PDB file of N, CA, C and O in Angstrom:
ATOM      1  N   MET A   1       0.820  -1.198   0.000  1.00  0.00           N
ATOM      2  CA  MET A   1       0.000   0.000   0.000  1.00  0.00           C
ATOM      3  C   MET A   1       0.862   1.261   0.000  1.00  0.00           C
ATOM      4  O   MET A   1       0.606   2.181  -0.740  1.00  0.00           O
ATOM      5  N   LYS A   2       1.862   1.274   0.879  1.00  0.00           N
ATOM      6  CA  LYS A   2       2.759   2.430   0.946  1.00  0.00           C
ATOM      7  C   LYS A   2       3.519   2.609  -0.366  1.00  0.00           C
ATOM      8  O   LYS A   2       3.760   3.714  -0.809  1.00  0.00           O
ATOM      9  N   ILE A   3       3.860   1.516  -0.981  1.00  0.00           N
ATOM     10  CA  ILE A   3       4.590   1.574  -2.244  1.00  0.00           C
ATOM     11  C   ILE A   3       3.702   2.197  -3.321  1.00  0.00           C
ATOM     12  O   ILE A   3       4.161   3.026  -4.111  1.00  0.00           O
ATOM     13  N   ASN A   4       2.441   1.843  -3.323  1.00  0.00           N
ATOM     14  CA  ASN A   4       1.524   2.411  -4.311  1.00  0.00           C
ATOM     15  C   ASN A   4       1.383   3.920  -4.126  1.00  0.00           C
ATOM     16  O   ASN A   4       1.365   4.679  -5.098  1.00  0.00           O
ATOM     17  N   LYS A   5       1.276   4.372  -2.904  1.00  0.00           N
ATOM     18  CA  LYS A   5       1.174   5.810  -2.628  1.00  0.00           C
ATOM     19  C   LYS A   5       2.450   6.516  -3.066  1.00  0.00           C
ATOM     20  O   LYS A   5       2.412   7.592  -3.650  1.00  0.00           O
ATOM     21  N   PHE A   6       3.574   5.885  -2.745  1.00  0.00           N
ATOM     22  CA  PHE A   6       4.857   6.465  -3.120  1.00  0.00           C
ATOM     23  C   PHE A   6       4.981   6.578  -4.648  1.00  0.00           C
ATOM     24  O   PHE A   6       5.385   7.616  -5.182  1.00  0.00           O
ATOM     25  N   MET A   7       4.589   5.515  -5.322  1.00  0.00           N
ATOM     26  CA  MET A   7       4.644   5.515  -6.785  1.00  0.00           C
ATOM     27  C   MET A   7       3.701   6.580  -7.358  1.00  0.00           C
ATOM     28  O   MET A   7       4.039   7.267  -8.320  1.00  0.00           O
ATOM     29  N   GLN A   8       2.552   6.725  -6.773  1.00  0.00           N
ATOM     30  CA  GLN A   8       1.593   7.728  -7.238  1.00  0.00           C
ATOM     31  C   GLN A   8       2.157   9.140  -7.040  1.00  0.00           C
ATOM     32  O   GLN A   8       2.009   9.994  -7.908  1.00  0.00           O
ATOM     33  N   LYS A   9       2.823   9.358  -5.922  1.00  0.00           N
ATOM     34  CA  LYS A   9       3.436  10.673  -5.665  1.00  0.00           C
ATOM     35  C   LYS A   9       4.512  10.958  -6.710  1.00  0.00           C
ATOM     36  O   LYS A   9       4.623  12.072  -7.222  1.00  0.00           O
ATOM     37  N   ILE A  10       5.294   9.946  -6.995  1.00  0.00           N
ATOM     38  CA  ILE A  10       6.359  10.124  -7.992  1.00  0.00           C
ATOM     39  C   ILE A  10       5.743  10.430  -9.354  1.00  0.00           C
ATOM     40  O   ILE A  10       6.206  11.335 -10.072  1.00  0.00           O
ATOM     41  N   LEU A  11       4.703   9.718  -9.728  1.00  0.00           N
ATOM     42  CA  LEU A  11       4.040   9.971 -11.011  1.00  0.00           C
ATOM     43  C   LEU A  11       3.447  11.380 -11.053  1.00  0.00           C
ATOM     44  O   LEU A  11       3.553  12.079 -12.070  1.00  0.00           O
ATOM     45  N   ASN A  12       2.836  11.802  -9.959  1.00  0.00           N
ATOM     46  CA  ASN A  12       2.270  13.156  -9.899  1.00  0.00           C
ATOM     47  C   ASN A  12       3.359  14.223 -10.034  1.00  0.00           C
ATOM     48  O   ASN A  12       3.191  15.213 -10.739  1.00  0.00           O
ATOM     49  N   LYS A  13       4.464  13.999  -9.344  1.00  0.00           N
ATOM     50  CA  LYS A  13       5.572  14.958  -9.436  1.00  0.00           C
ATOM     51  C   LYS A  13       6.123  15.008 -10.856  1.00  0.00           C
ATOM     52  O   LYS A  13       6.441  16.076 -11.376  1.00  0.00           O
ATOM     53  N   GLN A  14       6.212  13.839 -11.486  1.00  0.00           N
ATOM     54  CA  GLN A  14       6.703  13.795 -12.858  1.00  0.00           C
ATOM     55  C   GLN A  14       5.759  14.532 -13.799  1.00  0.00           C
ATOM     56  O   GLN A  14       6.187  15.277 -14.679  1.00  0.00           O
ATOM     57  N   GLN A  15       4.467  14.338 -13.610  1.00  0.00           N
ATOM     58  CA  GLN A  15       3.484  15.032 -14.444  1.00  0.00           C
ATOM     59  C   GLN A  15       3.569  16.547 -14.232  1.00  0.00           C
ATOM     60  O   GLN A  15       3.508  17.323 -15.193  1.00  0.00           O
ATOM     61  N   ASN A  16       3.690  16.966 -12.985  1.00  0.00           N
ATOM     62  CA  ASN A  16       3.819  18.399 -12.693  1.00  0.00           C
ATOM     63  C   ASN A  16       5.076  18.979 -13.334  1.00  0.00           C
ATOM     64  O   ASN A  16       5.052  20.074 -13.895  1.00  0.00           O
ATOM     65  N   LEU A  17       6.147  18.230 -13.229  1.00  0.00           N
ATOM     66  CA  LEU A  17       7.401  18.677 -13.829  1.00  0.00           C
ATOM     67  C   LEU A  17       7.274  18.777 -15.351  1.00  0.00           C
ATOM     68  O   LEU A  17       7.711  19.758 -15.951  1.00  0.00           O
ATOM     69  N   ASN A  18       6.660  17.786 -15.964  1.00  0.00           N
ATOM     70  CA  ASN A  18       6.454  17.811 -17.417  1.00  0.00           C
ATOM     71  C   ASN A  18       5.591  19.007 -17.826  1.00  0.00           C
ATOM     72  O   ASN A  18       5.850  19.652 -18.842  1.00  0.00           O
ATOM     73  N   THR A  19       4.573  19.288 -17.026  1.00  0.00           N
ATOM     74  CA  THR A  19       3.709  20.428 -17.310  1.00  0.00           C
ATOM     75  C   THR A  19       4.500  21.737 -17.223  1.00  0.00           C
ATOM     76  O   THR A  19       4.383  22.608 -18.081  1.00  0.00           O
ATOM     77  N   LYS A  20       5.326  21.864 -16.186  1.00  0.00           N
ATOM     78  CA  LYS A  20       6.143  23.072 -16.031  1.00  0.00           C
ATOM     79  C   LYS A  20       7.121  23.228 -17.187  1.00  0.00           C
ATOM     80  O   LYS A  20       7.306  24.315 -17.731  1.00  0.00           O
ATOM     81  N   ILE A  21       7.742  22.137 -17.577  1.00  0.00           N
ATOM     82  CA  ILE A  21       8.701  22.172 -18.688  1.00  0.00           C
ATOM     83  C   ILE A  21       8.002  22.598 -19.969  1.00  0.00           C
ATOM     84  O   ILE A  21       8.495  23.452 -20.717  1.00  0.00           O
ATOM     85  N   SER A  22       6.861  22.021 -20.210  1.00  0.00           N
ATOM     86  CA  SER A  22       6.109  22.366 -21.413  1.00  0.00           C
ATOM     87  C   SER A  22       5.710  23.840 -21.406  1.00  0.00           C
ATOM     88  O   SER A  22       5.832  24.538 -22.417  1.00  0.00           O
ATOM     89  N   ARG A  23       5.240  24.318 -20.286  1.00  0.00           N
ATOM     90  CA  ARG A  23       4.844  25.728 -20.163  1.00  0.00           C
ATOM     91  C   ARG A  23       6.055  26.650 -20.385  1.00  0.00           C
ATOM     92  O   ARG A  23       5.965  27.651 -21.085  1.00  0.00           O
ATOM     93  N   ASN A  24       7.189  26.278 -19.801  1.00  0.00           N
ATOM     94  CA  ASN A  24       8.397  27.084 -19.973  1.00  0.00           C
ATOM     95  C   ASN A  24       8.857  27.115 -21.424  1.00  0.00           C
ATOM     96  O   ASN A  24       9.276  28.149 -21.932  1.00  0.00           O
ATOM     97  N   LYS A  25       8.776  25.967 -22.083  1.00  0.00           N
ATOM     98  CA  LYS A  25       9.152  25.919 -23.498  1.00  0.00           C
ATOM     99  C   LYS A  25       8.262  26.840 -24.321  1.00  0.00           C
ATOM    100  O   LYS A  25       8.740  27.592 -25.173  1.00  0.00           O
ATOM    101  N   THR A  26       6.972  26.777 -24.043  1.00  0.00           N
ATOM    102  CA  THR A  26       6.025  27.616 -24.776  1.00  0.00           C
ATOM    103  C   THR A  26       6.309  29.093 -24.524  1.00  0.00           C
ATOM    104  O   THR A  26       6.355  29.900 -25.451  1.00  0.00           O
ATOM    105  N   GLU A  27       6.529  29.446 -23.264  1.00  0.00           N
ATOM    106  CA  GLU A  27       6.813  30.850 -22.925  1.00  0.00           C
ATOM    107  C   GLU A  27       8.108  31.313 -23.573  1.00  0.00           C
ATOM    108  O   GLU A  27       8.186  32.434 -24.090  1.00  0.00           O
ATOM    109  N   ASN A  28       9.110  30.467 -23.555  1.00  0.00           N
ATOM    110  CA  ASN A  28      10.391  30.838 -24.158  1.00  0.00           C
ATOM    111  C   ASN A  28      10.261  31.024 -25.666  1.00  0.00           C
ATOM    112  O   ASN A  28      10.835  31.954 -26.235  1.00  0.00           O
ATOM    113  N   LEU A  29       9.508  30.131 -26.303  1.00  0.00           N
ATOM    114  CA  LEU A  29       9.302  30.272 -27.748  1.00  0.00           C
ATOM    115  C   LEU A  29       8.539  31.552 -28.063  1.00  0.00           C
ATOM    116  O   LEU A  29       8.862  32.256 -29.025  1.00  0.00           O
ATOM    117  N   GLU A  30       7.549  31.872 -27.243  1.00  0.00           N
ATOM    118  CA  GLU A  30       6.791  33.107 -27.462  1.00  0.00           C
ATOM    119  C   GLU A  30       7.685  34.327 -27.281  1.00  0.00           C
ATOM    120  O   GLU A  30       7.614  35.279 -28.060  1.00  0.00           O
ATOM    121  N   LYS A  31       8.543  34.287 -26.281  1.00  0.00           N
ATOM    122  CA  LYS A  31       9.475  35.405 -26.067  1.00  0.00           C
ATOM    123  C   LYS A  31      10.436  35.545 -27.240  1.00  0.00           C
ATOM    124  O   LYS A  31      10.703  36.660 -27.710  1.00  0.00           O
ATOM    125  N   LEU A  32      10.950  34.419 -27.712  1.00  0.00           N
ATOM    126  CA  LEU A  32      11.856  34.464 -28.861  1.00  0.00           C
ATOM    127  C   LEU A  32      11.159  35.034 -30.090  1.00  0.00           C
ATOM    128  O   LEU A  32      11.729  35.841 -30.826  1.00  0.00           O
ATOM    129  N   TYR A  33       9.936  34.605 -30.297  1.00  0.00           N
ATOM    130  CA  TYR A  33       9.182  35.100 -31.448  1.00  0.00           C
ATOM    131  C   TYR A  33       8.942  36.605 -31.326  1.00  0.00           C
ATOM    132  O   TYR A  33       9.120  37.347 -32.301  1.00  0.00           O
ATOM    133  N   ASP A  34       8.567  37.057 -30.134  1.00  0.00           N
ATOM    134  CA  ASP A  34       8.355  38.490 -29.920  1.00  0.00           C
ATOM    135  C   ASP A  34       9.644  39.278 -30.152  1.00  0.00           C
ATOM    136  O   ASP A  34       9.630  40.343 -30.780  1.00  0.00           O
ATOM    137  N   ASP A  35      10.750  38.745 -29.647  1.00  0.00           N
ATOM    138  CA  ASP A  35      12.042  39.410 -29.865  1.00  0.00           C
ATOM    139  C   ASP A  35      12.373  39.481 -31.348  1.00  0.00           C
ATOM    140  O   ASP A  35      12.875  40.494 -31.839  1.00  0.00           O
ATOM    141  N   PHE A  36      12.107  38.399 -32.057  1.00  0.00           N
ATOM    142  CA  PHE A  36      12.355  38.373 -33.491  1.00  0.00           C
ATOM    143  C   PHE A  36      11.495  39.415 -34.204  1.00  0.00           C
ATOM    144  O   PHE A  36      11.982  40.145 -35.070  1.00  0.00           O
ATOM    145  N   GLN A  37      10.215  39.487 -33.838  1.00  0.00           N
ATOM    146  CA  GLN A  37       9.317  40.461 -34.450  1.00  0.00           C
ATOM    147  C   GLN A  37       9.810  41.881 -34.188  1.00  0.00           C
ATOM    148  O   GLN A  37       9.812  42.727 -35.086  1.00  0.00           O
ATOM    149  N   ASN A  38      10.210  42.154 -32.951  1.00  0.00           N
ATOM    150  CA  ASN A  38      10.697  43.489 -32.608  1.00  0.00           C
ATOM    151  C   ASN A  38      11.976  43.823 -33.371  1.00  0.00           C
ATOM    152  O   ASN A  38      12.154  44.953 -33.836  1.00  0.00           O
ATOM    153  N   SER A  39      12.851  42.839 -33.497  1.00  0.00           N
ATOM    154  CA  SER A  39      14.087  43.055 -34.253  1.00  0.00           C
ATOM    155  C   SER A  39      13.779  43.336 -35.717  1.00  0.00           C
ATOM    156  O   SER A  39      14.388  44.213 -36.334  1.00  0.00           O
ATOM    157  N   SER A  40      12.853  42.594 -36.259  1.00  0.00           N
ATOM    158  CA  SER A  40      12.478  42.794 -37.660  1.00  0.00           C
ATOM    159  C   SER A  40      11.905  44.192 -37.875  1.00  0.00           C
ATOM    160  O   SER A  40      12.239  44.866 -38.858  1.00  0.00           O
ATOM    161  N   LYS A  41      11.072  44.629 -36.953  1.00  0.00           N
ATOM    162  CA  LYS A  41      10.506  45.981 -37.058  1.00  0.00           C
ATOM    163  C   LYS A  41      11.614  47.026 -36.972  1.00  0.00           C
ATOM    164  O   LYS A  41      11.613  47.995 -37.718  1.00  0.00           O
ATOM    165  N   HIS A  42      12.539  46.809 -36.054  1.00  0.00           N
ATOM    166  CA  HIS A  42      13.639  47.759 -35.897  1.00  0.00           C
ATOM    167  C   HIS A  42      14.500  47.812 -37.162  1.00  0.00           C
ATOM    168  O   HIS A  42      14.881  48.895 -37.617  1.00  0.00           O
ATOM    169  N   ILE A  43      14.789  46.656 -37.718  1.00  0.00           N
ATOM    170  CA  ILE A  43      15.593  46.603 -38.949  1.00  0.00           C
ATOM    171  C   ILE A  43      14.861  47.317 -40.080  1.00  0.00           C
ATOM    172  O   ILE A  43      15.460  48.079 -40.844  1.00  0.00           O
ATOM    173  N   GLU A  44      13.576  47.079 -40.185  1.00  0.00           N
ATOM    174  CA  GLU A  44      12.783  47.725 -41.225  1.00  0.00           C
ATOM    175  C   GLU A  44      12.807  49.251 -41.059  1.00  0.00           C
ATOM    176  O   GLU A  44      12.974  49.993 -42.037  1.00  0.00           O
ATOM    177  N   GLN A  45      12.672  49.712 -39.835  1.00  0.00           N
ATOM    178  CA  GLN A  45      12.717  51.158 -39.579  1.00  0.00           C
ATOM    179  C   GLN A  45      14.087  51.734 -39.938  1.00  0.00           C
ATOM    180  O   GLN A  45      14.189  52.816 -40.517  1.00  0.00           O
ATOM    181  N   GLU A  46      15.135  50.997 -39.585  1.00  0.00           N
ATOM    182  CA  GLU A  46      16.487  51.451 -39.913  1.00  0.00           C
ATOM    183  C   GLU A  46      16.678  51.522 -41.419  1.00  0.00           C
ATOM    184  O   GLU A  46      17.297  52.453 -41.931  1.00  0.00           O
ATOM    185  N   GLN A  47      16.176  50.543 -42.135  1.00  0.00           N
ATOM    186  CA  GLN A  47      16.307  50.539 -43.591  1.00  0.00           C
ATOM    187  C   GLN A  47      15.573  51.732 -44.195  1.00  0.00           C
ATOM    188  O   GLN A  47      16.088  52.382 -45.110  1.00  0.00           O
ATOM    189  N   LYS A  48      14.401  52.035 -43.681  1.00  0.00           N
ATOM    190  CA  LYS A  48      13.650  53.198 -44.173  1.00  0.00           C
ATOM    191  C   LYS A  48      14.418  54.483 -43.894  1.00  0.00           C
ATOM    192  O   LYS A  48      14.508  55.359 -44.746  1.00  0.00           O
ATOM    193  N   ARG A  49      14.960  54.582 -42.697  1.00  0.00           N
ATOM    194  CA  ARG A  49      15.723  55.782 -42.333  1.00  0.00           C
ATOM    195  C   ARG A  49      16.952  55.929 -43.229  1.00  0.00           C
ATOM    196  O   ARG A  49      17.244  57.018 -43.733  1.00  0.00           O
ATOM    197  N   MET A  50      17.650  54.838 -43.464  1.00  0.00           N
ATOM    198  CA  MET A  50      18.841  54.898 -44.305  1.00  0.00           C
ATOM    199  C   MET A  50      18.481  55.252 -45.745  1.00  0.00           C
ATOM    200  O   MET A  50      19.200  56.021 -46.395  1.00  0.00           O
ATOM    201  N   THR A  51      17.391  54.703 -46.232  1.00  0.00           N
ATOM    202  CA  THR A  51      16.945  55.033 -47.585  1.00  0.00           C
ATOM    203  C   THR A  51      16.598  56.515 -47.678  1.00  0.00           C
ATOM    204  O   THR A  51      16.960  57.192 -48.654  1.00  0.00           O
ATOM    205  N   GLN A  52      15.920  57.028 -46.667  1.00  0.00           N
ATOM    206  CA  GLN A  52      15.570  58.450 -46.656  1.00  0.00           C
ATOM    207  C   GLN A  52      16.830  59.319 -46.598  1.00  0.00           C
ATOM    208  O   GLN A  52      16.937  60.316 -47.312  1.00  0.00           O
ATOM    209  N   ASP A  53      17.791  58.920 -45.766  1.00  0.00           N
ATOM    210  CA  ASP A  53      19.055  59.656 -45.695  1.00  0.00           C
ATOM    211  C   ASP A  53      19.769  59.640 -47.046  1.00  0.00           C
ATOM    212  O   ASP A  53      20.314  60.656 -47.490  1.00  0.00           O
ATOM    213  N   GLN A  54      19.752  58.490 -47.689  1.00  0.00           N
ATOM    214  CA  GLN A  54      20.392  58.372 -48.996  1.00  0.00           C
ATOM    215  C   GLN A  54      19.698  59.285 -50.010  1.00  0.00           C
ATOM    216  O   GLN A  54      20.372  59.978 -50.793  1.00  0.00           O
ATOM    217  N   ASN A  55      18.383  59.311 -49.986  1.00  0.00           N
ATOM    218  CA  ASN A  55      17.641  60.174 -50.904  1.00  0.00           C
ATOM    219  C   ASN A  55      17.920  61.653 -50.619  1.00  0.00           C
ATOM    220  O   ASN A  55      18.076  62.457 -51.547  1.00  0.00           O
ATOM    221  N   ASP A  56      17.987  62.001 -49.342  1.00  0.00           N
ATOM    222  CA  ASP A  56      18.294  63.385 -48.971  1.00  0.00           C
ATOM    223  C   ASP A  56      19.687  63.788 -49.453  1.00  0.00           C
ATOM    224  O   ASP A  56      19.879  64.894 -49.975  1.00  0.00           O
ATOM    225  N   MET A  57      20.645  62.883 -49.291  1.00  0.00           N
ATOM    226  CA  MET A  57      22.008  63.191 -49.725  1.00  0.00           C
ATOM    227  C   MET A  57      22.079  63.316 -51.249  1.00  0.00           C
ATOM    228  O   MET A  57      22.776  64.180 -51.774  1.00  0.00           O
ATOM    229  N   LYS A  58      21.376  62.456 -51.943  1.00  0.00           N
ATOM    230  CA  LYS A  58      21.353  62.543 -53.407  1.00  0.00           C
ATOM    231  C   LYS A  58      20.749  63.873 -53.852  1.00  0.00           C
ATOM    232  O   LYS A  58      21.278  64.534 -54.757  1.00  0.00           O
ATOM    233  N   LYS A  59      19.665  64.259 -53.206  1.00  0.00           N
ATOM    234  CA  LYS A  59      19.020  65.533 -53.543  1.00  0.00           C
ATOM    235  C   LYS A  59      19.988  66.701 -53.300  1.00  0.00           C
ATOM    236  O   LYS A  59      20.125  67.591 -54.139  1.00  0.00           O
ATOM    237  N   HIS A  60      20.649  66.670 -52.169  1.00  0.00           N
ATOM    238  CA  HIS A  60      21.615  67.719 -51.847  1.00  0.00           C
ATOM    239  C   HIS A  60      22.761  67.727 -52.869  1.00  0.00           C
ATOM    240  O   HIS A  60      23.171  68.800 -53.339  1.00  0.00           O
ATOM    241  N   PHE A  61      23.262  66.562 -53.199  1.00  0.00           N
ATOM    242  CA  PHE A  61      24.330  66.467 -54.189  1.00  0.00           C
ATOM    243  C   PHE A  61      23.879  67.013 -55.541  1.00  0.00           C
ATOM    244  O   PHE A  61      24.619  67.752 -56.209  1.00  0.00           O
ATOM    245  N   ASP A  62      22.670  66.668 -55.940  1.00  0.00           N
ATOM    246  CA  ASP A  62      22.138  67.159 -57.212  1.00  0.00           C
ATOM    247  C   ASP A  62      22.015  68.690 -57.205  1.00  0.00           C
ATOM    248  O   ASP A  62      22.321  69.352 -58.200  1.00  0.00           O
ATOM    249  N   GLU A  63      21.568  69.230 -56.076  1.00  0.00           N
ATOM    250  CA  GLU A  63      21.459  70.688 -55.956  1.00  0.00           C
ATOM    251  C   GLU A  63      22.831  71.350 -56.057  1.00  0.00           C
ATOM    252  O   GLU A  63      23.000  72.369 -56.731  1.00  0.00           O
ATOM    253  N   LEU A  64      23.805  70.763 -55.376  1.00  0.00           N
ATOM    254  CA  LEU A  64      25.168  71.311 -55.450  1.00  0.00           C
ATOM    255  C   LEU A  64      25.718  71.218 -56.873  1.00  0.00           C
ATOM    256  O   LEU A  64      26.356  72.165 -57.374  1.00  0.00           O
ATOM    257  N   THR A  65      25.488  70.110 -57.513  1.00  0.00           N
ATOM    258  CA  THR A  65      25.955  69.925 -58.889  1.00  0.00           C
ATOM    259  C   THR A  65      25.324  70.972 -59.808  1.00  0.00           C
ATOM    260  O   THR A  65      26.003  71.564 -60.659  1.00  0.00           O
ATOM    261  N   GLU A  66      24.047  71.199 -59.613  1.00  0.00           N
ATOM    262  CA  GLU A  66      23.351  72.191 -60.422  1.00  0.00           C
ATOM    263  C   GLU A  66      23.927  73.590 -60.188  1.00  0.00           C
ATOM    264  O   GLU A  66      24.141  74.346 -61.140  1.00  0.00           O
ATOM    265  N   ARG A  67      24.209  73.926 -58.945  1.00  0.00           N
ATOM    266  CA  ARG A  67      24.788  75.247 -58.642  1.00  0.00           C
ATOM    267  C   ARG A  67      26.173  75.408 -59.268  1.00  0.00           C
ATOM    268  O   ARG A  67      26.502  76.465 -59.827  1.00  0.00           O
ATOM    269  N   VAL A  68      26.967  74.342 -59.183  1.00  0.00           N
ATOM    270  CA  VAL A  68      28.313  74.394 -59.772  1.00  0.00           C
ATOM    271  C   VAL A  68      28.216  74.542 -61.279  1.00  0.00           C
ATOM    272  O   VAL A  68      28.939  75.357 -61.891  1.00  0.00           O
ATOM    273  N   ASN A  69      27.322  73.799 -61.894  1.00  0.00           N
ATOM    274  CA  ASN A  69      27.160  73.898 -63.351  1.00  0.00           C
ATOM    275  C   ASN A  69      26.705  75.297 -63.768  1.00  0.00           C
ATOM    276  O   ASN A  69      27.169  75.811 -64.779  1.00  0.00           O
ATOM    277  N   LYS A  70      25.836  75.917 -63.009  1.00  0.00           N
ATOM    278  CA  LYS A  70      25.399  77.274 -63.309  1.00  0.00           C
ATOM    279  C   LYS A  70      26.561  78.254 -63.215  1.00  0.00           C
ATOM    280  O   LYS A  70      26.685  79.157 -64.048  1.00  0.00           O
ATOM    281  N   ARG A  71      27.387  78.079 -62.228  1.00  0.00           N
ATOM    282  CA  ARG A  71      28.544  78.977 -62.078  1.00  0.00           C
ATOM    283  C   ARG A  71      29.499  78.860 -63.260  1.00  0.00           C
ATOM    284  O   ARG A  71      30.021  79.850 -63.760  1.00  0.00           O
ATOM    285  N   PHE A  72      29.724  77.617 -63.677  1.00  0.00           N
ATOM    286  CA  PHE A  72      30.638  77.425 -64.810  1.00  0.00           C
ATOM    287  C   PHE A  72      30.056  77.972 -66.090  1.00  0.00           C
ATOM    288  O   PHE A  72      30.781  78.467 -66.950  1.00  0.00           O
ATOM    289  N   LYS A  73      28.743  77.923 -66.246  1.00  0.00           N
ATOM    290  CA  LYS A  73      28.106  78.469 -67.424  1.00  0.00           C
ATOM    291  C   LYS A  73      28.232  79.989 -67.445  1.00  0.00           C
ATOM    292  O   LYS A  73      28.359  80.604 -68.514  1.00  0.00           O
ATOM    293  N   ASN A  74      28.199  80.598 -66.288  1.00  0.00           N
ATOM    294  CA  ASN A  74      28.274  82.063 -66.184  1.00  0.00           C
ATOM    295  C   ASN A  74      29.688  82.584 -66.311  1.00  0.00           C
ATOM    296  O   ASN A  74      29.886  83.780 -66.422  1.00  0.00           O
ATOM    297  N   LEU A  75      30.672  81.719 -66.286  1.00  0.00           N
ATOM    298  CA  LEU A  75      32.058  82.179 -66.402  1.00  0.00           C
ATOM    299  C   LEU A  75      32.444  82.528 -67.779  1.00  0.00           C
ATOM    300  O   LEU A  75      32.170  82.358 -68.806  1.00  0.00           O
TER     301      LEU A  75
END
């Protein structure tokens, strides 16, 4: 009788442990996924910012080129 109770306790503890492990795995995967999503959003924002900076620099360069060309034409 005592052995049966002991075995049942061990089985219950094992089930509880398995449940905790499963829950932790799920939580960890969800955290990883959220981190990945946040990183992807950040990368996308950085790419947009860099593209905008590149466009701004090109515009500025074009304006400078135009001013230089006008000066040379007036010489």
